[in-house]
mmCIF file of C-alpha atoms and ligand atoms in Angstrom:
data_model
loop_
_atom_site.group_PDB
_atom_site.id
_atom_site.type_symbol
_atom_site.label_atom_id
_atom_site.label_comp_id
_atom_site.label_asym_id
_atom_site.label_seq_id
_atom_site.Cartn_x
_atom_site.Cartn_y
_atom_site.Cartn_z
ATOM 1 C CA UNK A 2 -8.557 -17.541 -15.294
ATOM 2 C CA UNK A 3 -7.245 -15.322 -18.404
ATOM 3 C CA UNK A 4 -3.808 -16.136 -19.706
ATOM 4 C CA UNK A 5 -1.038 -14.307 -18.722
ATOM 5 C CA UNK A 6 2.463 -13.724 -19.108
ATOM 6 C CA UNK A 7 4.900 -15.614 -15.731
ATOM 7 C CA UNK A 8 8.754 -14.169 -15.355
ATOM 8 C CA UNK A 9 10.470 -15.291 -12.228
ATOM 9 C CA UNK A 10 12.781 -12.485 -10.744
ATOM 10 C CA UNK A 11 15.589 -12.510 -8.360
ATOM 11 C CA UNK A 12 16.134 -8.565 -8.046
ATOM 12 C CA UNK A 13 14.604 -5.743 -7.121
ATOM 13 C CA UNK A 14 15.763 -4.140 -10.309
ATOM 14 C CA UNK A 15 14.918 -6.912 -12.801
ATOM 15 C CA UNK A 16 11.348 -6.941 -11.056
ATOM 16 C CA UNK A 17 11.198 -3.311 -11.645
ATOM 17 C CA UNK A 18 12.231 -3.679 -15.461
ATOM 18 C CA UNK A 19 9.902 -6.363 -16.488
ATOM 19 C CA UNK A 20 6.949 -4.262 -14.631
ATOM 20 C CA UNK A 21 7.616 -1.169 -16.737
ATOM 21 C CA UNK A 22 8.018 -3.040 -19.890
ATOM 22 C CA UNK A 23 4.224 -4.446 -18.774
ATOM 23 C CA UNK A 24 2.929 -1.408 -18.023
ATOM 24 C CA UNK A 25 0.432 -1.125 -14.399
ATOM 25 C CA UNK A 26 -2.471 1.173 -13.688
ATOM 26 C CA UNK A 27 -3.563 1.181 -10.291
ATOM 27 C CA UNK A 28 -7.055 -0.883 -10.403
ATOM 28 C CA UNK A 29 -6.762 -3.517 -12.612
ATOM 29 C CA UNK A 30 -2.754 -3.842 -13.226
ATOM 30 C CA UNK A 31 -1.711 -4.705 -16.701
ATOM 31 C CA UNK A 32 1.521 -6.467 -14.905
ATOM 32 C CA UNK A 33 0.798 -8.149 -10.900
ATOM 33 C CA UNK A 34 3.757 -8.857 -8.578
ATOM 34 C CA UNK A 35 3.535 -12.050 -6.691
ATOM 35 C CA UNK A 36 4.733 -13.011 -3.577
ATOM 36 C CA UNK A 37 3.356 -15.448 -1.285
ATOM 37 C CA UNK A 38 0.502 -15.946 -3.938
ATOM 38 C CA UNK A 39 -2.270 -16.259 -1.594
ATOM 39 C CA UNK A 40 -4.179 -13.256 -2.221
ATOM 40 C CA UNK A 41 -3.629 -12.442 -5.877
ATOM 41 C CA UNK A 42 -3.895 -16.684 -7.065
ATOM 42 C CA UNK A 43 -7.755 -16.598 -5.912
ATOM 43 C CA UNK A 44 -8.189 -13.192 -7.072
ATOM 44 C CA UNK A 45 -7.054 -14.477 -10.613
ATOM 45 C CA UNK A 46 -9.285 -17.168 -10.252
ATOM 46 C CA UNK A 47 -12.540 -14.949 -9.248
ATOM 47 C CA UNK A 48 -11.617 -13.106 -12.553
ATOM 48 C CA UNK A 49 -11.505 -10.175 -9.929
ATOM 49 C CA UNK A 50 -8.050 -9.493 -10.972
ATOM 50 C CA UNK A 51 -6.621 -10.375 -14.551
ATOM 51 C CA UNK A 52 -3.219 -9.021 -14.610
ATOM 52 C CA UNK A 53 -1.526 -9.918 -18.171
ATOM 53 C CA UNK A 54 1.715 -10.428 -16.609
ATOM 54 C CA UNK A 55 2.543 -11.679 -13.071
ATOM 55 C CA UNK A 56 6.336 -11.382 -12.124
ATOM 56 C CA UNK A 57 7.214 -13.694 -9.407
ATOM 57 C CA UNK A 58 8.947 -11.952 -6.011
ATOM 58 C CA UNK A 59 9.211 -14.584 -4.338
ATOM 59 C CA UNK A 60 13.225 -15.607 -4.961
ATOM 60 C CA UNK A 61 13.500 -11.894 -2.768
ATOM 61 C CA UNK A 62 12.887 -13.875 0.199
ATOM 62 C CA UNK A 63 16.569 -14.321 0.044
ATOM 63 C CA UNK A 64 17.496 -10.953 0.200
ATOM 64 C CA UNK A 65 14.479 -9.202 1.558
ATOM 65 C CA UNK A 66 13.320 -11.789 4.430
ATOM 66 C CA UNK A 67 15.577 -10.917 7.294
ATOM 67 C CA UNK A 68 13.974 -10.499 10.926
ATOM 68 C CA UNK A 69 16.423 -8.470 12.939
ATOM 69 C CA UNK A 70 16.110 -6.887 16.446
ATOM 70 C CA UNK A 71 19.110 -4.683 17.478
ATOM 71 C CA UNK A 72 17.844 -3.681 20.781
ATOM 72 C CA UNK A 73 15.727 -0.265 19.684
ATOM 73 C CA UNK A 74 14.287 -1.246 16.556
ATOM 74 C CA UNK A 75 12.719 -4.424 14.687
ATOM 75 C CA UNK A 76 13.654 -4.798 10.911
ATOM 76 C CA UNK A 77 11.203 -7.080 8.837
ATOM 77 C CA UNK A 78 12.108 -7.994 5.632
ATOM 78 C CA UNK A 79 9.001 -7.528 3.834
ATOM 79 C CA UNK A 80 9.513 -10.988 1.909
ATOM 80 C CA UNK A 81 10.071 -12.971 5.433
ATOM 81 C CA UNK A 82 6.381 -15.276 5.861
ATOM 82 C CA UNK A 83 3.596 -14.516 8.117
ATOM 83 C CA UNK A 84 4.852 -17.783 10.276
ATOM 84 C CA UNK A 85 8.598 -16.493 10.998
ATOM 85 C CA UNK A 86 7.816 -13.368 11.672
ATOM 86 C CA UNK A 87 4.813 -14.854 14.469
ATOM 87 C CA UNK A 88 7.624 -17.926 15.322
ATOM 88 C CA UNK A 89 10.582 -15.916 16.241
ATOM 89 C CA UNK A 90 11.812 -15.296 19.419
ATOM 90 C CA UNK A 91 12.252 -11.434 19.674
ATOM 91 C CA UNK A 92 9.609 -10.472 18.323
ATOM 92 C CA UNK A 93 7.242 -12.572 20.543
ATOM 93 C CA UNK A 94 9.155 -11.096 23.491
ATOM 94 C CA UNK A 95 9.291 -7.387 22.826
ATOM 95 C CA UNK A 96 6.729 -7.336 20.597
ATOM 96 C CA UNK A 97 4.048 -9.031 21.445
ATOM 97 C CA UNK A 98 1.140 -7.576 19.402
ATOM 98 C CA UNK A 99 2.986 -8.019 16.173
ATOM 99 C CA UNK A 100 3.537 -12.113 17.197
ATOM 100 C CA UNK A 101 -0.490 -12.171 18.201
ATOM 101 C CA UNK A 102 -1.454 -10.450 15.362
ATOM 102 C CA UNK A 103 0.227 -12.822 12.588
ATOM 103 C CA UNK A 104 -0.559 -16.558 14.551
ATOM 104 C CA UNK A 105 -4.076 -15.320 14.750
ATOM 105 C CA UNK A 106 -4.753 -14.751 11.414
ATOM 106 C CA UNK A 107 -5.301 -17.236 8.453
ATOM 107 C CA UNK A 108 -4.382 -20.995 8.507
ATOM 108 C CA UNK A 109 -0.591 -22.420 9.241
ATOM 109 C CA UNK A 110 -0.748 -23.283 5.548
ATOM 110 C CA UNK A 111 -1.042 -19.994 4.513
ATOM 111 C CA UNK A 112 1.034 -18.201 7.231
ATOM 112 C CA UNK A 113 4.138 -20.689 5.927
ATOM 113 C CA UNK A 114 3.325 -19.409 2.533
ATOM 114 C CA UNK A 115 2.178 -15.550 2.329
ATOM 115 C CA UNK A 116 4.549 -12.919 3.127
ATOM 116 C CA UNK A 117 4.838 -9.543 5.116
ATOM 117 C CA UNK A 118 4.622 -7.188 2.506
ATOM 118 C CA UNK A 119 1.542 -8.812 0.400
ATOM 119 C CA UNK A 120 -0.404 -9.557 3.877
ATOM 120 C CA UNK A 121 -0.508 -6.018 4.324
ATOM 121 C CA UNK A 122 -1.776 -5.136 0.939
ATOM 122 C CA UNK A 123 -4.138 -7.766 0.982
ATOM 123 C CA UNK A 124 -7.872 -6.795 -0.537
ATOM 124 C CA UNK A 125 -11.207 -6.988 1.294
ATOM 125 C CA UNK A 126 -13.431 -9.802 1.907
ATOM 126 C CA UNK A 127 -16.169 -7.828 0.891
ATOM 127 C CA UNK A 128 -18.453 -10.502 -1.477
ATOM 128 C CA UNK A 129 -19.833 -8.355 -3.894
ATOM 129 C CA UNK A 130 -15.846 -7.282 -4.767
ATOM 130 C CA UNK A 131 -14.922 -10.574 -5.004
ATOM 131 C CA UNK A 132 -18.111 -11.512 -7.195
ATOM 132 C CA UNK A 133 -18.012 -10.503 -10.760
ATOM 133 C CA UNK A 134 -21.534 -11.064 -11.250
ATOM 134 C CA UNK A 135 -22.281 -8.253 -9.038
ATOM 135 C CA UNK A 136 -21.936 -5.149 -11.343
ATOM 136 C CA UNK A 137 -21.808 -2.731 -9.190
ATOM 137 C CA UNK A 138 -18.515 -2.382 -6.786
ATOM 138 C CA UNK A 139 -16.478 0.616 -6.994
ATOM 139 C CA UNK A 140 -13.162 -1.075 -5.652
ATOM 140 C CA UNK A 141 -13.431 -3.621 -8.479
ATOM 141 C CA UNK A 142 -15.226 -1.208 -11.518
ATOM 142 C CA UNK A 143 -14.641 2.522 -10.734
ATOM 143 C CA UNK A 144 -17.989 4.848 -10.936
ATOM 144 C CA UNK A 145 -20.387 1.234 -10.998
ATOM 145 C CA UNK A 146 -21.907 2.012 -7.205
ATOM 146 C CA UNK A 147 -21.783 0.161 -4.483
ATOM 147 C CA UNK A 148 -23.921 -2.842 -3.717
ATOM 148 C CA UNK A 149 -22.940 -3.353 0.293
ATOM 149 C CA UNK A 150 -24.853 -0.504 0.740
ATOM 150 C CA UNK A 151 -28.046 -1.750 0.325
ATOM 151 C CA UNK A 152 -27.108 -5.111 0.786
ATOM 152 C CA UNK A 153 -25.716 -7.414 2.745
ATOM 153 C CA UNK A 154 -23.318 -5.599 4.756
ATOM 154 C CA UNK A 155 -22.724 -7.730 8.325
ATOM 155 C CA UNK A 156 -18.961 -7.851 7.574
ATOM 156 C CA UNK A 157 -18.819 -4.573 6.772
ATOM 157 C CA UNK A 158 -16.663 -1.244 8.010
ATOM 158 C CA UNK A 159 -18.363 0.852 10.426
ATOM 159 C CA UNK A 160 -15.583 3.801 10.577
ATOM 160 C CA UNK A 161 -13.873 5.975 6.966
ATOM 161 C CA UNK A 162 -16.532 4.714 5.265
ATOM 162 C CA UNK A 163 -18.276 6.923 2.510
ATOM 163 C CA UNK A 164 -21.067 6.532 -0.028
ATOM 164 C CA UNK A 165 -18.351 5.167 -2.687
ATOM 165 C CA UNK A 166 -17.186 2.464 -0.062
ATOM 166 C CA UNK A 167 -17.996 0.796 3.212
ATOM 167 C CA UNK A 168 -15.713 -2.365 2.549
ATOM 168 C CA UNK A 169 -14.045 -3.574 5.374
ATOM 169 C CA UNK A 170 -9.901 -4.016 5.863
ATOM 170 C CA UNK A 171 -9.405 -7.323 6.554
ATOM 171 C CA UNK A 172 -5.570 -7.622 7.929
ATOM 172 C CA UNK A 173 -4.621 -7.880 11.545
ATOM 173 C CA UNK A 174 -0.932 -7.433 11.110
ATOM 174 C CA UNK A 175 -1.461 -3.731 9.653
ATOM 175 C CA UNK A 176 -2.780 -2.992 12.573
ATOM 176 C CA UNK A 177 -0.016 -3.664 15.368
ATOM 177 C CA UNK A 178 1.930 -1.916 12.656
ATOM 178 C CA UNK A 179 0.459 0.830 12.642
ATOM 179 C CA UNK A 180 -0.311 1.351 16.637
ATOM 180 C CA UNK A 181 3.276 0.829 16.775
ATOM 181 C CA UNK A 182 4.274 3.538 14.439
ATOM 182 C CA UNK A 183 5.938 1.645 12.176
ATOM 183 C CA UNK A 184 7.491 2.728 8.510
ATOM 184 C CA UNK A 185 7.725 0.838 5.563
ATOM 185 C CA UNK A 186 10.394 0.709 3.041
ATOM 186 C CA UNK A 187 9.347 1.095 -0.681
ATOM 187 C CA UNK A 188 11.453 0.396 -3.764
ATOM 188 C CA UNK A 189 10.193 1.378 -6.939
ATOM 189 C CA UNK A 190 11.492 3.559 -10.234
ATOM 190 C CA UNK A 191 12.238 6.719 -8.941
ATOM 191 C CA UNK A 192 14.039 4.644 -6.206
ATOM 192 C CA UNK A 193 13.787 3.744 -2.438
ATOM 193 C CA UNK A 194 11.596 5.749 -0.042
ATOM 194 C CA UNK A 195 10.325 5.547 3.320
ATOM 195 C CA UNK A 196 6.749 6.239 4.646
ATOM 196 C CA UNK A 197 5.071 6.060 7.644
ATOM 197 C CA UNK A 198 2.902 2.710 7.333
ATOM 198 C CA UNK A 199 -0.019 5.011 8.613
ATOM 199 C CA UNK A 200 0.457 7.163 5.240
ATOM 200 C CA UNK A 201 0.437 3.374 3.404
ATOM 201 C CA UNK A 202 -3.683 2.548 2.808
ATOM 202 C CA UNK A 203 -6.107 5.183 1.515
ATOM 203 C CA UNK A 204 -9.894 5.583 2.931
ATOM 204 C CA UNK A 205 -12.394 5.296 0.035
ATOM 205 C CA UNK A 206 -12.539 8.628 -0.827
ATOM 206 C CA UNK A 207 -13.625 9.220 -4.326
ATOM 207 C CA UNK A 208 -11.909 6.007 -5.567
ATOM 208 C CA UNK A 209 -11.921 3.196 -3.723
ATOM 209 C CA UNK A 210 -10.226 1.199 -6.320
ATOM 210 C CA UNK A 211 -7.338 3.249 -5.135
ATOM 211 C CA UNK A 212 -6.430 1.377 -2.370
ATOM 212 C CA UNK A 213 -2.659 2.399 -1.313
ATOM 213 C CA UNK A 214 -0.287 5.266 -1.768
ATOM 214 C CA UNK A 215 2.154 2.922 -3.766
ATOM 215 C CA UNK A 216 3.577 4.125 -6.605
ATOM 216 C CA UNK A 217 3.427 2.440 -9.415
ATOM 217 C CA UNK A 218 5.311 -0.108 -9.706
ATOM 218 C CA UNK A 219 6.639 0.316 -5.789
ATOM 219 C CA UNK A 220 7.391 -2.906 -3.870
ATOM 220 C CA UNK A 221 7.215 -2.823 -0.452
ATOM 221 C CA UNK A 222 10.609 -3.775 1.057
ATOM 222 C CA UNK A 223 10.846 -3.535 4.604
ATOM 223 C CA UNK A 224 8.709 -2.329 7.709
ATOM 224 C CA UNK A 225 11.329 -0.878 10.563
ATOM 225 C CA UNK A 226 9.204 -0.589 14.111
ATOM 226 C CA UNK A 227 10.352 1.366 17.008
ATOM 227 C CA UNK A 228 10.717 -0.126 20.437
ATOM 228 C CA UNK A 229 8.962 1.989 23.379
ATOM 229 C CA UNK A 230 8.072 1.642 26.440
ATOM 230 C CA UNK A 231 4.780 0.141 25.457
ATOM 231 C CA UNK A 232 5.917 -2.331 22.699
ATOM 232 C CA UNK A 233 6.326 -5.352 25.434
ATOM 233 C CA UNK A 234 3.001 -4.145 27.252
ATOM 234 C CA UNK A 235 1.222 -4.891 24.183
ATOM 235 C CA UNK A 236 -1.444 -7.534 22.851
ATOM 236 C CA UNK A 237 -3.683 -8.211 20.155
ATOM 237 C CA UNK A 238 -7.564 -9.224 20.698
ATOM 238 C CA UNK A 239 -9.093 -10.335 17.705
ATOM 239 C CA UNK A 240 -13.164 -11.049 17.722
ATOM 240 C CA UNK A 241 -14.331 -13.749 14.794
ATOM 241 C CA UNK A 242 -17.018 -15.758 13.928
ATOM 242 C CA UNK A 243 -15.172 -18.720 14.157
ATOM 243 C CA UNK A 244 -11.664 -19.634 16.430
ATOM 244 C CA UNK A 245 -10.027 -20.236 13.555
ATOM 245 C CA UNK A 246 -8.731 -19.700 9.770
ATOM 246 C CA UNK A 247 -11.503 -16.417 9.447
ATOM 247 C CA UNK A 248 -11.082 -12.838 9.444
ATOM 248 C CA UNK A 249 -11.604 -10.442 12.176
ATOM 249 C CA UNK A 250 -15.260 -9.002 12.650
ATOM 250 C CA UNK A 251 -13.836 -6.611 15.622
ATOM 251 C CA UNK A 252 -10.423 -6.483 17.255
ATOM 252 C CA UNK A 253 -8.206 -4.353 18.869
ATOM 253 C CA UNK A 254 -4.259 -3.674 18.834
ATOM 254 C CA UNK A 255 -3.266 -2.093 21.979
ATOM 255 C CA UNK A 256 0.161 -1.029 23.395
ATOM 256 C CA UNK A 257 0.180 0.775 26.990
ATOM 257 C CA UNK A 258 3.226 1.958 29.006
ATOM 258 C CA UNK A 259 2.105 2.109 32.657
ATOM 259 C CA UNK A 260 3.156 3.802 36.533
ATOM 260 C CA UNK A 261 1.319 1.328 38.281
ATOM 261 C CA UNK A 262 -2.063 1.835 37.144
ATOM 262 C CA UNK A 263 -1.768 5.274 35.432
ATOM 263 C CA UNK A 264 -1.530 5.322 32.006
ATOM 264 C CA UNK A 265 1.679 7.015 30.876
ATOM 265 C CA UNK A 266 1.167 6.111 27.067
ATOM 266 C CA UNK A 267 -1.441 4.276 24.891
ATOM 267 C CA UNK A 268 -1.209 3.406 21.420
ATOM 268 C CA UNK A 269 -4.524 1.501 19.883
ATOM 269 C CA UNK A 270 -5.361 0.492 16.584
ATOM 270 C CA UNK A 271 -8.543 -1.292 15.436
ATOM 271 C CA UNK A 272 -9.546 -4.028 12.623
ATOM 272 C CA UNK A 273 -12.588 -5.303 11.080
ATOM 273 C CA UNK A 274 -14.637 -2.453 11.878
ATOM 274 C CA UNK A 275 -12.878 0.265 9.733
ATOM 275 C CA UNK A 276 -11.790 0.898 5.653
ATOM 276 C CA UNK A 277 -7.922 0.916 6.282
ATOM 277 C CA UNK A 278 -5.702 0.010 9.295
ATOM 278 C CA UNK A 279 -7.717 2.138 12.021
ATOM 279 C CA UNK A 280 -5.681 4.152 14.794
ATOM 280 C CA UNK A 281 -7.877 5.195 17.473
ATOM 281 C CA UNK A 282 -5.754 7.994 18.797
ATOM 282 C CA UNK A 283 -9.115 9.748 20.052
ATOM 283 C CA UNK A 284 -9.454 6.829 22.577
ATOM 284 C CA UNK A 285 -5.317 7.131 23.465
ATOM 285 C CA UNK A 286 -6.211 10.645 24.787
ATOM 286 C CA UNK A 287 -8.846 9.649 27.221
ATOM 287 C CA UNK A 288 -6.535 7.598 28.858
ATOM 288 C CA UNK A 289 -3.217 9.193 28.575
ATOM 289 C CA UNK A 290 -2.434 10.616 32.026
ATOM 290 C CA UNK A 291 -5.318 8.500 33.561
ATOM 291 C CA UNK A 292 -5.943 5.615 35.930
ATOM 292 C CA UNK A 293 -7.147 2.220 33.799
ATOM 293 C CA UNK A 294 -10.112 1.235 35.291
ATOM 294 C CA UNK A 295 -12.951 -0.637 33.450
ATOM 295 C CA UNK A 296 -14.848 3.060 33.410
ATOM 296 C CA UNK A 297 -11.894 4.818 31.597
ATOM 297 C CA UNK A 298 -11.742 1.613 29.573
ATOM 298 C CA UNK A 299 -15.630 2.484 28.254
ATOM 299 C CA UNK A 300 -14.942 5.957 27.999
ATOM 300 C CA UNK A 301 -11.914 5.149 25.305
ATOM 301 C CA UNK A 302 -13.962 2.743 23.580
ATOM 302 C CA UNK A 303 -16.572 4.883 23.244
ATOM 303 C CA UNK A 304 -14.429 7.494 22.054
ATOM 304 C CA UNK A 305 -13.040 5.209 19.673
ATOM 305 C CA UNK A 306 -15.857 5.126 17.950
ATOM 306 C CA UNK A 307 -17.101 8.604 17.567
ATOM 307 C CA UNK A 308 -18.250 8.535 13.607
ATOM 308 C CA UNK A 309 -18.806 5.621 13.330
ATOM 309 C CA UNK A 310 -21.942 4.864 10.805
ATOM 310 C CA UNK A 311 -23.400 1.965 11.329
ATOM 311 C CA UNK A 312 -25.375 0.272 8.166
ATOM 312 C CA UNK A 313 -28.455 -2.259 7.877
ATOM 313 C CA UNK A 314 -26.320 -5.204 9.043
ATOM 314 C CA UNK A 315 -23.416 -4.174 10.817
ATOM 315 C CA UNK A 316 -24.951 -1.781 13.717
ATOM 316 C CA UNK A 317 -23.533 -5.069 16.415
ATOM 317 C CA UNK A 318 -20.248 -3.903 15.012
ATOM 318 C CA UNK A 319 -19.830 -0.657 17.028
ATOM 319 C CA UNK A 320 -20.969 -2.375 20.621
ATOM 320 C CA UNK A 321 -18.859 -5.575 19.707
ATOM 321 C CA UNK A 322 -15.667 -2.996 19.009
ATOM 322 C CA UNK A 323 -16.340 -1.435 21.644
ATOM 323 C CA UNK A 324 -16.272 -4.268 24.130
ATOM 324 C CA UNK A 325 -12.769 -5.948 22.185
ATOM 325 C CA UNK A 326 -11.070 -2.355 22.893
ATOM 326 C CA UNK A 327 -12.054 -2.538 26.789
ATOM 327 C CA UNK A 328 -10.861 -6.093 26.976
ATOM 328 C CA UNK A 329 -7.870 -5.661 25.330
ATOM 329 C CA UNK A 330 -7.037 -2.530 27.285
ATOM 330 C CA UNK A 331 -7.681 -4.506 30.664
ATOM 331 C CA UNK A 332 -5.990 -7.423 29.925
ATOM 332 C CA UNK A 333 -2.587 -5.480 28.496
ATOM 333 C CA UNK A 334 -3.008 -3.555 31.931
ATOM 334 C CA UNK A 335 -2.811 -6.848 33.525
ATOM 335 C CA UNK A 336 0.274 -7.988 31.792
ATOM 336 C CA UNK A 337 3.140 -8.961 33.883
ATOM 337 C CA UNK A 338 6.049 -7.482 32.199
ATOM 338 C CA UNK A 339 9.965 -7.738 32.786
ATOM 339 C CA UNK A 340 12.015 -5.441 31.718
ATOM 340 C CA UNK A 341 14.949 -6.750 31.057
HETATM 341 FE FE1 LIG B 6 -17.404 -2.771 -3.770
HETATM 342 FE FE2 LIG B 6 -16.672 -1.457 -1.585
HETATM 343 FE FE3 LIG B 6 -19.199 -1.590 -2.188
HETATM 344 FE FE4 LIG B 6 -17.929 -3.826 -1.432
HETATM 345 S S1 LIG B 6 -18.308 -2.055 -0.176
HETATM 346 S S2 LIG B 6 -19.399 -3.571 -3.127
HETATM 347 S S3 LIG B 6 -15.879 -3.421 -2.246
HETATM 348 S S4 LIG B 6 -17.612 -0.571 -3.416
#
């Protein structure tokens, strides 16, 4: 690990000074915020990321960790950890998927220590990024290639993929997020700003060491998600080698509102098949208005995946998404929900 530079903040504003005095380009920062640690500490330590300053975030907690549910809409203070957030009581109840999504990922340690706001903006799993010796990545060395692409590419995205990039997101919280149609908060020096979260990542494009629409400089404050009818109908299905402490290699974010067995409203997102947080609103419309059966199940999975390209590796990816969406549709259809 290089050297660098440690200040320890306690305000948004004194975070915000010490990063402009550091300067920060996009893909390969000159300054690095930290918050929970858990994604930028091993990046530092793969020499993937050498930031020559790191200002610490983490004393925001105080001020920016809140969890608060007023009866229409959840506030998450985007310093609060992975495990509140999963632990507390109103969002397990009237948000299920958001709950789901944050125990099933990572390990306890890690949930106790990483935070909303860097889980979201964590970076792939993809080995050749994370591999220095591998000269060509585009995420990690702009306009060097890709290597997945010819290579090993099992854990790799199947949908927004392009010849620059076919590197996998690997979050599960971003994705009942962004079903839900949630906005994050964003402080930075022109200010504070919302977004919708689905405006948040970037697909590849020509730069896939662009990653976000941040700012520079932005820290991500808050997510605010609306309540609907379909936030307590809601679940998240998440397909892994392993039962636990691994990333997803399908799963499926789903939210319905339901008349009996009609389909009044469906909001689906999918991970570890796509390059950002993936909504599948294709697959919403073929079963908006419609009965849920296991046929109209297949017909919205199948829909989900219209475009996807499958590579050497990873063609198991678009069956094995496909199956996650039409479990996760049947079993939120099967949900017994109050609604008080
Ligand atoms: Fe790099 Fe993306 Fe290719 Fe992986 S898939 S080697 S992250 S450019």
């Amino acid at each position: 690990m290089q050297p660098f530079h440690y200040s320890r903040v306690s305000s948004i504003p004194q975070a915000l000074e010490i990063q402009a005095t550091a300067g920060q380009g996009r893909s390969r920062p000159g300054a690095a915020y930290l918050a929970g640690g858990t994604t930028l500490i091993d990046l530092m330590k793969l020499e993937v990321m050498r930031p020559q300053s790191v200002i610490d975030l983490r004393a925001l907690s105080a001020t920016h960790g809140a969890i608060g549910w007023d009866g229409a809409t959840l506030h998450l203070g985007a310093f609060a950890s992975m495990a509140e957030v999963a632990d507390h009581s109103d969002v397990i109840e009237h948000f299920p998927v958001i709950a789901q999504s944050l125990s099933l990922a990572a390990s306890a340690q890690l949930r106790n220590m990483a935070t909303l706001g860097g889980n979201v903006l964590q970076k792939t799993r993809c080995a050749y990024f994370r591999d220095p010796s591998w000269q060509a990545c585009n995420r990690r060395t702009p306009g060097s290639g890709c290597t997945a692409i010819e290579g090993i590419n099992r854990q790799h995205a199947v949908l927004g993929t392009n010849e620059h990039c076919i590197a996998s997101y690997p979050g599960d919280f971003a994705q009942a997020l962004i079903a839900l149609d949630a906005t994050v908060t964003l402080s930075g020096p022109e200010g504070e700003r919302r977004m919708p979260f689905a405006s948040l990542h970037r697909q590849p494009q020509g730069r896939p060491d662009i990653e976000t629409n941040l700012a520079p400089g932005e820290i991500i404050t808050a997510f605010t998600v609306p309540a609907g009818a379909w936030t307590r109908r809601s679940l998240y299905l998440k397909v892994r080698d392993r039962q636990s402490y691994e990333f997803a290699v399908a799963s499926a974010a789903v939210a319905l509102e339901m008349n009996g067995r009609v389909v009044n409203e469906a909001r689906i997102a999918l991970g570890g098949v796509a390059t950002v947080p993936w909504r599948a609103r294709e697959a919403e419309s073929v079963l908006r208005g419609h009965t849920l059966d296991e046929a109209r199940a297949n017909r919205a999975a199948q829909a989900a995946f219209n475009g996807a390209v499958p590579r050497s590796h990873n063609a198991f990816k678009v069956a094995l998404g496909q199956s996650t969406l039409v479990r996760a549709l049947l079993d939120a259809a099967s949900l017994e929900v109050s609604h008080g």
